[in-house]
XYZ file of C-alpha atoms in Angstrom:
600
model
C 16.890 78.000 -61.311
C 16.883 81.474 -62.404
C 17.585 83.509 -65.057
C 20.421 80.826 -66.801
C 19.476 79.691 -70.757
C 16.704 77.202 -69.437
C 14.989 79.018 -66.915
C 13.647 81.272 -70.035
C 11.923 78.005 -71.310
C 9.724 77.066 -68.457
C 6.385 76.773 -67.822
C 4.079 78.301 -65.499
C 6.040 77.444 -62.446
C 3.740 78.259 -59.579
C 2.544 75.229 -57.113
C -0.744 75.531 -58.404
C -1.935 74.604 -54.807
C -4.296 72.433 -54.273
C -5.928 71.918 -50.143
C -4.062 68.735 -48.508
C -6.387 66.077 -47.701
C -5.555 62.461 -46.027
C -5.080 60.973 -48.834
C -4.476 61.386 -53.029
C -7.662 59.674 -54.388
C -8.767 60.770 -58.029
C -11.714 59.690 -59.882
C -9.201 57.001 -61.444
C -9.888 55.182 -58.793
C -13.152 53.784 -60.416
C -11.895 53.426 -63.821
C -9.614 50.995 -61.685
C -12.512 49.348 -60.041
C -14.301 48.633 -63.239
C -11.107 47.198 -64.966
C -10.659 45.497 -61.895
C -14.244 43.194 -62.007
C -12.224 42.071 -65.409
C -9.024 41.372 -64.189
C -10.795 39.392 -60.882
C -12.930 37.420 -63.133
C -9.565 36.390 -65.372
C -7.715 35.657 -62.021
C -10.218 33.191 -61.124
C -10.320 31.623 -64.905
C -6.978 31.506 -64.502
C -6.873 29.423 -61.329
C -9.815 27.223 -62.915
C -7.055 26.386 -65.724
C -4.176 26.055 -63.502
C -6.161 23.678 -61.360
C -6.931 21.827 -64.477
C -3.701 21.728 -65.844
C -2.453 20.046 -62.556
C -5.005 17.370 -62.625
C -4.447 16.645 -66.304
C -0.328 16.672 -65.404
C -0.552 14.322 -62.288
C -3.304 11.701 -64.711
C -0.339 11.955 -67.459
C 2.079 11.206 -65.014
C 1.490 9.034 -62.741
C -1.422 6.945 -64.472
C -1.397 7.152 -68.120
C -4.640 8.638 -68.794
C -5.616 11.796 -70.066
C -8.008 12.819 -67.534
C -9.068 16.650 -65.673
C -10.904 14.586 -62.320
C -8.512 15.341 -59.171
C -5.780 12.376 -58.593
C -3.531 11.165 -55.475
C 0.209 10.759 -56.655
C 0.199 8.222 -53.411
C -1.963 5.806 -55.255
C 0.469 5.543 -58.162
C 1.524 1.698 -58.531
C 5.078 2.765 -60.345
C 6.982 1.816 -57.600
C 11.000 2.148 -57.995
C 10.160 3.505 -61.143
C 8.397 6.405 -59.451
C 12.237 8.260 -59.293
C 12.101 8.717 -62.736
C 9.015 10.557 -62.668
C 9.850 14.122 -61.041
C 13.421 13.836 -62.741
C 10.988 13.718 -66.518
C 9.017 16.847 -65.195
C 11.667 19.321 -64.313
C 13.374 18.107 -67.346
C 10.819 19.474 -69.504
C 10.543 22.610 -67.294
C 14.535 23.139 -67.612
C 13.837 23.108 -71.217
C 10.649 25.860 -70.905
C 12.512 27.981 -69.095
C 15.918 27.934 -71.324
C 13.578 28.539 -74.656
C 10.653 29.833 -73.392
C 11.224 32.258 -70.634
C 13.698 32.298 -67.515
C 11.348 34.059 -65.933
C 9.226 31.065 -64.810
C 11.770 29.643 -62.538
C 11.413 29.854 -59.214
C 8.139 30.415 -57.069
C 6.820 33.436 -58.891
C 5.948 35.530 -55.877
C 9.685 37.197 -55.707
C 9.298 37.675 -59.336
C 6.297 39.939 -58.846
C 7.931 41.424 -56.398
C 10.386 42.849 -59.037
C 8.428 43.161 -61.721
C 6.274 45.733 -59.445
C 9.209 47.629 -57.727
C 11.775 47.359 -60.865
C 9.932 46.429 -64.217
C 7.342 49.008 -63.810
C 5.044 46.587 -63.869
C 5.172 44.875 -66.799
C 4.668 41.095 -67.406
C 5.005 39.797 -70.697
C 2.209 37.581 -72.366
C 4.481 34.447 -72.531
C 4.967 34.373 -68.644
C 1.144 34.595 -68.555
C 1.127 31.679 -70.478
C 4.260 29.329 -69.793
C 4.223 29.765 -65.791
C 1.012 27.896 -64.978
C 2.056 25.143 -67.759
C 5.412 24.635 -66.388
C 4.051 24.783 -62.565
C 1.277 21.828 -64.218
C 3.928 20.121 -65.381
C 6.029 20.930 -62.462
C 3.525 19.507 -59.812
C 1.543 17.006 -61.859
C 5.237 15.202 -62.140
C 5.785 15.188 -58.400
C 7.270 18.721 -57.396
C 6.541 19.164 -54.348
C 5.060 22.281 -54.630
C 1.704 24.486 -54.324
C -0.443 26.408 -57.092
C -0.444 29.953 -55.007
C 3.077 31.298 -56.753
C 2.096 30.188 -59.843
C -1.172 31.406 -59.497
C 0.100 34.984 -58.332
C 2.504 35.110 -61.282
C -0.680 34.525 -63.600
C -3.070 36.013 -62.138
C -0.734 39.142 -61.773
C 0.108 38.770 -65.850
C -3.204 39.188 -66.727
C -3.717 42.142 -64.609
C -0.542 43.747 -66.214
C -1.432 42.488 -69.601
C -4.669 44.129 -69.431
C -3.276 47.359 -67.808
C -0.621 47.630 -70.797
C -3.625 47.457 -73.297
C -4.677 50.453 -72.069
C -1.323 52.087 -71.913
C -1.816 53.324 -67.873
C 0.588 54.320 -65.895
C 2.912 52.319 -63.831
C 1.417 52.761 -60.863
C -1.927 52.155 -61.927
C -0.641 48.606 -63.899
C 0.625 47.641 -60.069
C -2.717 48.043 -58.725
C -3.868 45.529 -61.360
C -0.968 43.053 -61.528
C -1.830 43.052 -57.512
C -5.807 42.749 -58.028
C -4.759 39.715 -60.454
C -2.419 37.998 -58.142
C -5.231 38.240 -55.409
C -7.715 37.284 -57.185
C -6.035 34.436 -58.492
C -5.428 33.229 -54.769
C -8.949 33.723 -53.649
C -9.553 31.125 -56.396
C -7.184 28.642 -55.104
C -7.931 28.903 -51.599
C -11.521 30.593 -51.432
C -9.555 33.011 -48.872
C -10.304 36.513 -49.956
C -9.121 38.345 -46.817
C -5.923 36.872 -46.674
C -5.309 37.780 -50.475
C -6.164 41.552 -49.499
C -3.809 41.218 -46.467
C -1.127 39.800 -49.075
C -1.274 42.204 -51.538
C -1.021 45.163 -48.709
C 1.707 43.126 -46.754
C 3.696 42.004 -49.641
C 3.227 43.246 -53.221
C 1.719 46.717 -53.375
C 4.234 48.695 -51.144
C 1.724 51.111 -50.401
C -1.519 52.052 -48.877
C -3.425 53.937 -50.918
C -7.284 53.958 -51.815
C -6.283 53.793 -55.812
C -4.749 50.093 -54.934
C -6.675 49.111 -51.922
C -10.397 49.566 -53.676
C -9.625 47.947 -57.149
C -7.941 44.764 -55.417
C -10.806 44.221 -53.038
C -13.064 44.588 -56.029
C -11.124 41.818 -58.291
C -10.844 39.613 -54.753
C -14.852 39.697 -54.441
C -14.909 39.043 -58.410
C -12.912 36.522 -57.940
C -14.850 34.999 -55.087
C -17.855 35.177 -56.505
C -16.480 33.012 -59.297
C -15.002 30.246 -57.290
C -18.124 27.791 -56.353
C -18.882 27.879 -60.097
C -15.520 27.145 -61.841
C -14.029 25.704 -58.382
C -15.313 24.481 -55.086
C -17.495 26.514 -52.321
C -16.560 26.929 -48.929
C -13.482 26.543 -46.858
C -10.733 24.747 -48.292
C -10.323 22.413 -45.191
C -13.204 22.862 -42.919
C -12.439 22.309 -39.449
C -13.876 23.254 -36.291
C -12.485 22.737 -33.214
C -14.721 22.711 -30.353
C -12.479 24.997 -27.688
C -12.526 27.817 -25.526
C -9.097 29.717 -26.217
C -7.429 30.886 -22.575
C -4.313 32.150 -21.015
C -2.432 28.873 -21.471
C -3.590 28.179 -25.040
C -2.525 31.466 -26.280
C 0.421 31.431 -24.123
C 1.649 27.855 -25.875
C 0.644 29.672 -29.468
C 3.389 32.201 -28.851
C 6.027 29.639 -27.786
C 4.450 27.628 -30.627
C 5.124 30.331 -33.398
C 8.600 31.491 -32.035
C 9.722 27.744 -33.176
C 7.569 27.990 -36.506
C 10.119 31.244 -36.918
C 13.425 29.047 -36.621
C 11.803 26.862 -38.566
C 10.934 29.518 -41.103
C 14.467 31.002 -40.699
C 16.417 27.315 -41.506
C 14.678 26.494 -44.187
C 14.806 30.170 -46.244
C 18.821 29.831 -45.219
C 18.568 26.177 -46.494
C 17.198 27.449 -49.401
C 19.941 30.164 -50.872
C 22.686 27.577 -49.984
C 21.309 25.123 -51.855
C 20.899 27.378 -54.513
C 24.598 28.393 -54.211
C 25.314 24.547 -54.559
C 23.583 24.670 -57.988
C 25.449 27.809 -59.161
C 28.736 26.087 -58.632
C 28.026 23.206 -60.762
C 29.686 22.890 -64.218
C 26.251 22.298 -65.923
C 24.095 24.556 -67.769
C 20.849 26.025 -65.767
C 18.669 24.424 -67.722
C 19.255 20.936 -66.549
C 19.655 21.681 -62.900
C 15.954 20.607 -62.234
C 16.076 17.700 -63.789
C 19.077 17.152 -60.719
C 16.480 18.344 -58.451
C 13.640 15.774 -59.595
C 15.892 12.780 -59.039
C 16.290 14.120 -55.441
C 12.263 14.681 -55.681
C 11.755 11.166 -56.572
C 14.272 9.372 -53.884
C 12.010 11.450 -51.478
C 9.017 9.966 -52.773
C 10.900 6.258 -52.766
C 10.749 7.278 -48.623
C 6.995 8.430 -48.718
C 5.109 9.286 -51.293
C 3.164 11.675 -49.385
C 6.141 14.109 -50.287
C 5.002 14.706 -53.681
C 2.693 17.158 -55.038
C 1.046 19.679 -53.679
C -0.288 17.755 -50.798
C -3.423 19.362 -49.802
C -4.655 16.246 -48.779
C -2.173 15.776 -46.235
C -2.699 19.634 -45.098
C -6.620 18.482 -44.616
C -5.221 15.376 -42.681
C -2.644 17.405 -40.418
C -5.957 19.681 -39.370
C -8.204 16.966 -38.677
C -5.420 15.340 -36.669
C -5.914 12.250 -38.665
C -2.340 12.066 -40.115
C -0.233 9.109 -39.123
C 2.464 10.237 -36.893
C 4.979 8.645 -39.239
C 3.491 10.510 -42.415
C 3.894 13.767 -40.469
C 8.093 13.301 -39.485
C 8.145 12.290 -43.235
C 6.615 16.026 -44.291
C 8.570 17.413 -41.711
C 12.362 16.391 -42.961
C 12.054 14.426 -45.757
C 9.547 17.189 -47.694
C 12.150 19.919 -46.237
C 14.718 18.150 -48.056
C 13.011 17.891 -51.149
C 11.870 21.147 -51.763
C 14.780 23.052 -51.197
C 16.552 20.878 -53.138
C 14.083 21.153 -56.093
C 13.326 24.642 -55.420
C 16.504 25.777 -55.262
C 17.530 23.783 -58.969
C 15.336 26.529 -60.763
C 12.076 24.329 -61.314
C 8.601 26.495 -61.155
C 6.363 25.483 -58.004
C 5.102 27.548 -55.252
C 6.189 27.814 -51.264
C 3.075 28.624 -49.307
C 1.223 24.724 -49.514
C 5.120 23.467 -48.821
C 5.559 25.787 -46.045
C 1.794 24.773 -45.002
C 2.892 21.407 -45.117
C 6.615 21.761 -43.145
C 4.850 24.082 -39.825
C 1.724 22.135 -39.917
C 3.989 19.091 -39.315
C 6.156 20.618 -36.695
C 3.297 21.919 -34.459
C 1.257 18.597 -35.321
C 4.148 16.609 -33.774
C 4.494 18.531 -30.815
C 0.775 18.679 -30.250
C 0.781 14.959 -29.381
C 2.205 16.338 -26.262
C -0.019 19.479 -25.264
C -3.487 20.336 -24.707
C -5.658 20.799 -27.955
C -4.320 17.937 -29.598
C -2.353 18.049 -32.706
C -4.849 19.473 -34.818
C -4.868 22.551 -33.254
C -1.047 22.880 -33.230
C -0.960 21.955 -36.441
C -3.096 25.088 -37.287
C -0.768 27.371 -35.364
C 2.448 25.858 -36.679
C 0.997 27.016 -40.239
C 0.105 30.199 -39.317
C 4.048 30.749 -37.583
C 5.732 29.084 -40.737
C 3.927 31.645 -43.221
C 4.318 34.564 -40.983
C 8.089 33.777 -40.105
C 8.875 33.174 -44.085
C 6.855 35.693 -45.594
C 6.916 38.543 -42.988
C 3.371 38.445 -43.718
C 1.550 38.190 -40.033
C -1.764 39.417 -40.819
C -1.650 37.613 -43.860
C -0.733 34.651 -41.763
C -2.916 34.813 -39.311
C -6.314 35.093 -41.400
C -5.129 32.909 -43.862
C -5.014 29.958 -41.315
C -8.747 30.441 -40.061
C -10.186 31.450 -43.649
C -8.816 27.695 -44.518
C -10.726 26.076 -42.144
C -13.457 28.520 -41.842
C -12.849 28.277 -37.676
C -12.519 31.919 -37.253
C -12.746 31.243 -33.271
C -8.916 30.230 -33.541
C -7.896 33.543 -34.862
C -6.888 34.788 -31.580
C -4.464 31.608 -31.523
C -3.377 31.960 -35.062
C -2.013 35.949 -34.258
C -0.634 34.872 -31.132
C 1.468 32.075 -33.437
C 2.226 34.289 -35.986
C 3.149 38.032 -34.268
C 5.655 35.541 -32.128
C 6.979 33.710 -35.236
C 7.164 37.193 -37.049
C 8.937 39.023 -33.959
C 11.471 35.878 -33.991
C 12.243 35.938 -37.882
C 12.687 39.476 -38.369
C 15.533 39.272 -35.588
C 17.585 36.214 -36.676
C 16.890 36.734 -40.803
C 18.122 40.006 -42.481
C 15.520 39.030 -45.536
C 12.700 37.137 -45.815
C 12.237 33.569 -48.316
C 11.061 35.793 -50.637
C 12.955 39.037 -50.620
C 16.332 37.268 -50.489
C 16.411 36.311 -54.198
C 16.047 39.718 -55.111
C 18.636 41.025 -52.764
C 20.864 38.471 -54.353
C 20.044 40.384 -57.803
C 21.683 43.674 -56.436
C 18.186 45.360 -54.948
C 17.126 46.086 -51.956
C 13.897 46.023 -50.447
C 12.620 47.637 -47.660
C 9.011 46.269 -45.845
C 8.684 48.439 -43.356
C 5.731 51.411 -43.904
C 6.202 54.651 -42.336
C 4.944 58.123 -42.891
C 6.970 60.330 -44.920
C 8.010 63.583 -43.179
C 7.530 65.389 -46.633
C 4.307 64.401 -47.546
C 2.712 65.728 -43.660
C 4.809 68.759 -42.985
C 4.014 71.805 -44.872
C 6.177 74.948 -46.160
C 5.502 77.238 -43.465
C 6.739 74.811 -41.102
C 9.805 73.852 -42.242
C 10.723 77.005 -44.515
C 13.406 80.110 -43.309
C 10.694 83.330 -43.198
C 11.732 86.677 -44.121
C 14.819 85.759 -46.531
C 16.448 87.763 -48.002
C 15.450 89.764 -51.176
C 16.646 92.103 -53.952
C 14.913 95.121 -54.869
C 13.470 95.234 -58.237
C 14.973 98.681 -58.533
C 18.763 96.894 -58.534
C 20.554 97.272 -61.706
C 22.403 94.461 -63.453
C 25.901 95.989 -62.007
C 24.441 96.384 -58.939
C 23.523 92.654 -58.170
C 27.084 92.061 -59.860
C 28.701 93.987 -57.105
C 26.599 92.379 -54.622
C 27.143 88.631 -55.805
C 30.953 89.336 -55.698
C 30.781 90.391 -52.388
C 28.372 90.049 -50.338
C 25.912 87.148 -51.688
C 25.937 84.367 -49.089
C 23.511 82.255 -51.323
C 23.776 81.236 -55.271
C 20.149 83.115 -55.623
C 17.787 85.516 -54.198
C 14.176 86.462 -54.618
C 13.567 89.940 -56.772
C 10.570 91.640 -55.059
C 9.075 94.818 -55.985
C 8.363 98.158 -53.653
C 5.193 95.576 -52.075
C 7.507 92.694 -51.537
C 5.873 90.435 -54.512
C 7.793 88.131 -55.872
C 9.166 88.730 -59.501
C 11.630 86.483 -60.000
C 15.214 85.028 -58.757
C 18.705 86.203 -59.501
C 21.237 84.055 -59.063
C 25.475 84.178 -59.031
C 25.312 82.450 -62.703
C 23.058 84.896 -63.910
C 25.697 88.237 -62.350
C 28.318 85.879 -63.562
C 26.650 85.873 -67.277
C 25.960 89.467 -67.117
C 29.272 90.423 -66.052
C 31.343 88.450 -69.052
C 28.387 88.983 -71.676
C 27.359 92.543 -70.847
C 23.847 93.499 -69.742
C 21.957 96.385 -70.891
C 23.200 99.477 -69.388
C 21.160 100.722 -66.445
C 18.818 97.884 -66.588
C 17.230 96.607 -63.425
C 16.290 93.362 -62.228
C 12.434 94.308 -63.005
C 13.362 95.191 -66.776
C 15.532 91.979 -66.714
C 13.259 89.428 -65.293
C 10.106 90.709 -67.323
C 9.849 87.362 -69.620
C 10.815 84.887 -67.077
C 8.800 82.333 -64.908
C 10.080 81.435 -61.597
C 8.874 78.382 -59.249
C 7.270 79.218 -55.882
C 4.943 77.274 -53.122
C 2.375 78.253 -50.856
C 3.005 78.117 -47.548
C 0.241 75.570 -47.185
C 1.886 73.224 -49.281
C 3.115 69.842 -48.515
C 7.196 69.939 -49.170
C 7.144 67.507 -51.204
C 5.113 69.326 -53.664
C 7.948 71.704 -53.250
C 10.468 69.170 -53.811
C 8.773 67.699 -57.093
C 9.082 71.318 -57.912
C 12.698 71.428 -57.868
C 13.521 68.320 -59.556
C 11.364 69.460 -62.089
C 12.691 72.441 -62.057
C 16.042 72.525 -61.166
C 15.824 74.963 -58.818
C 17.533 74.422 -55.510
C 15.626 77.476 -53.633
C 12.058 78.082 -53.748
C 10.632 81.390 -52.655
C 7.060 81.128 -50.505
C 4.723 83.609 -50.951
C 1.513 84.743 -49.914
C -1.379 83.562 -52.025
C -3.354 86.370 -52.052
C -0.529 89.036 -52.164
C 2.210 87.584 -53.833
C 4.649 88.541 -51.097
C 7.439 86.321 -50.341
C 7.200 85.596 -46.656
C 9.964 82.599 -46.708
C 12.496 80.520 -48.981
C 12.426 76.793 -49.055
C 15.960 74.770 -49.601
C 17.499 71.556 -50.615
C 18.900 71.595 -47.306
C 15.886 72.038 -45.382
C 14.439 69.368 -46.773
C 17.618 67.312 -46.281
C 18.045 68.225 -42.621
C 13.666 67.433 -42.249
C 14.280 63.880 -43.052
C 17.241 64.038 -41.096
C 15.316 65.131 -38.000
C 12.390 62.533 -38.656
C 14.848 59.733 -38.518
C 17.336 60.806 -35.536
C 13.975 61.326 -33.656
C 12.641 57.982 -34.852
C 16.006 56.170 -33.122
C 16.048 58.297 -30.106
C 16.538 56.306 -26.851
C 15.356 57.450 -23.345
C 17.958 59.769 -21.903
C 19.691 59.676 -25.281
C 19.678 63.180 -27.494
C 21.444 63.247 -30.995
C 24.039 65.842 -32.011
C 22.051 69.060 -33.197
C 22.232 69.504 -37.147
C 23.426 72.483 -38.841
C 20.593 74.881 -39.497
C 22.370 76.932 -41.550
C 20.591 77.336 -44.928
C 22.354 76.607 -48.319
């Protein structure tokens, strides 16, 4: 901090200031955008394969021929024998994951999650490559699961792969594992708004320009690509010929506050039956193949359980499922993927979820104006929003399926009530709870840190006080022993300008080693640097500076003088947050206990 052993071997220490602007953009930023248009365009190849993969899986399957054309598990003629199906799947999943890698159990987008916030951003080649097999596999056997985790995991490996090829930083390998998980959904669902909104709602943790531009440029890659390797155009186009109004909207809110309790049971349902798995005296590895005999009994009920089921999705917004179908993807697809979801296997939750609220508000639309079409569409909206906590995503994701942006007012009204009711009855969302469970916690909430917008000046304690440059070694020894209220002081000269600190280590050094006789603190602190800030700078420049540092007080001083006009503390910056957040919970008529302002 001062004059101790190490402050001898630092460098220039000033803040070298530099003016505050909104926000922290470099020219990075396009070298991020250009690797991005590579990473979008292997997103999109990646969903082409994935998509593939699943086609070839459900042919092997179900039908005995090696074939990439789409196929309906419902048209399978295996009848009883269908049980043994799923159970053969997850079998050879258990096995992928126990000598391949653990990592593609599960739905992949909680594994992201980590990898951003935890691994630094790093996904390994062989999850790049065993996730979408084993979600193939997975699915084409009868999971009852959808391609957008997998994808996300993929898509996101090749982002980080190619980001670790050029050795960037962490923060710049999250901006492309994001752009490749986005991309990767556009793909899927040709629904490149949504993806944006997912990446800002759920993966990136921030809102910066250096993330925000590169993913939008993979998305549009990646959109671009999809009528040529894919499909064009909405996933399920529907238009329903409506005028929204006050009852409409009014019956969306209701409408997504039971999508959240819906939401809210099954992501409980989920961890228990996890927790049911854990207990049992079986290795890990064959706990899917558990969960694909309780995939197949489903299927033995209706088959329509199995798979991804986009076809039933398209049938639920047309309103030409049968009601039966739709209590059988209401329960009976509940019940079979949590229970094969929470045995380890590798599938996805957002076609499932999809599938489980399109159901609910299809039902219930048999009884309300609109028809169950429409209900269906705000049910799926609710479920996502309420399991995700992703309500923009939500929201856009449900019109950008059908292409009927008209409904969008209806789709926010289902999912800001569905997201309102979840984040009250759930402590953790579906996909934040497994990584809670791992010891980690995750916070989703955005706010503006107090010391990124206040600046020195503001917070800092002007006029401290300073040492003359003219005080010998004994002097400050004398002082320090009696009088020094702080561990260190600014040295000024006969102008006030700032030439170093003194602190009680260093009088404590001099006073056991000997110091030169008569020297001063001028002669004494001629070879050493000390940290200082402008009073213009943000504090947390100031408090990068004293973790690099270690120096607990930072002098301010004039720019163009060199006087020191203030000191900066620890404590100040302590009792700033401090401040920010009792002001933050203040209620009306309500005033918190002052802090101590003393300085430390």
């Amino acid at each position: 901090m001062t004059m101790s052993p190490a402050a001898h071997s630092l460098p220039a220490l000033s803040s070298s200031h530099r003016p505050l602007a909104d926000h922290s953009a470099n020219w990075r930023m396009l070298l991020l955008a250009a690797a991005a248009l590579v990473v979008g365009s292997g997103g999109a190849f990646g969903a082409w394969v994935l998509i593939k993969a699943i086609a070839i899986a459900t042919n092997l399957f179900w039908f005995g021929r090696l074939d990439g054309s789409p196929a309906a598990i419902v048209d399978n003629a295996l009848g009883v024998w269908l049980v043994v199906v799923p159970a053969i799947g997850s079998l050879i999943v258990g096995l992928m994951a126990r000598f391949g890698s653990d990592k593609i159990r599960g739905h992949g987008i909680p594994e992201a999650i980590e990898a951003i916030l935890y691994g630094e951003s790093r996904l390994s080649l062989k999850v790049a490559l065993l996730k979408p097999l084993s979600s193939a596999i997975s699915i084409g056997s009868g999971g009852p699961f959808g391609a957008e985790g997998p994808i996300i995991m993929t898509g996101g490996a090749i982002g980080s792969l190619f980001a670790q090829s050029f050795q960037l930083s962490a923060a710049e390998r999250k901006t492309l594992l994001v752009a490749g998980a986005a991309a990767g959904m556009t793909a899927i669902f040709g629904s490149p708004m949504a993806a944006i909104l997912l990446a800002i709602e759920v993966l990136l943790f921030e809102w910066k320009p250096r993330s925000f531009v590169p993913v939008v440029i993979a998305v549009l890659v990646s959109f671009l690509w999809r009528p040529v390797l894919i499909e064009s155009g909405p996933m399920f186009p529907v238009h329903h010929a409506m005028e929204l109004n006050a009852e409409l909207l009014g019956i969306a809110l209701v409408m997504g506050a039971l999508a959240g309790l819906q939401a809210a049971v099954l992501s409980n349902g989920l961890y228990r039956v996890e927790d049911i798995f854990a207990r049992l005296p079986l290795h890990w590895m064959w706990w899917p193949a558990l969960g694909g005999i309780a995939v197949g009994i489903g299927g033995l009920c209706d088959a329509h359980v199995l798979g991804a089921g986009y076809e039933s999705i398209r049938a639920l917004l047309d309103g030409s499922l049968v009601i039966r179908v739709a209590v059988a993807l209401l329960v009976v697809k509940a019940l079979v993927w949590l229970i094969a979801l929470g045995s380890g296997t590798s599938g996805g939750v957002l076609a499932p979820l999809l599938l489980m609220g399109g159901a609910l508000g299809f039902l219930l639309g048999q009884m309300l104006p609109g028809g169950g079409a429409l209900w269906a569409l705000a049910g799926m909206a609710g479920i996502l929003s309420g399991a995700m906590r992703a309500p923009l995503t939500a929201a856009l994701f449900a019109v950008e399926l059908t292409g009927d942006f008209a409904m969008l007012p209806l789709t926010m009204a289902a999912s800001a009530s569905a997201y309102g009711v979840s984040v009250l009855v759930m402590r953790r969302s579906i996909l934040t709870e497994k990584i809670a469970r791992r010891g980690r916690h995750v916070l989703q909430e955005y706010t503006v840190d107090p010391l990124d917008f206040l600046q020195a000046e503001q917070v800092m304690t002007p006029a401290p006080h300073t040492l003359p440059a003219t005080m010998t070694a004994a002097e400050a020894c004398a002082f320090f022993g009696e009088e020094g209220r702080h561990r260190s002081y600014p040295v000024v000269d006969d102008e006030g300008r700032l030439l170093g600190m003194v602190s009680r280590l260093d009088a404590l050094r001099w006073q056991v080693g000997g110091a030169p006789a008569g020297a001063t603190m001028a002669e004494m602190l001629s070879d050493v640097s000390v940290p200082s800030g402008n009073p213009k700078d943000a504090i947390s420049r100031i408090a990068d500076m004293m973790v690099d540092t270690g120096c607990g007080r930072i002098p301010i001083v004039d720019p163009a003088s060199r006087r020191v006009i203030g000191i900066l503390t620890r404590h100040d910056l302590l009792k700033t947050r401090h401040a920010h957040r009792s002001a933050e919970n203040l209620r009306s008529g309500r005033h918190p206990k002052p802090a101590n302002l003393s300085h430390g």
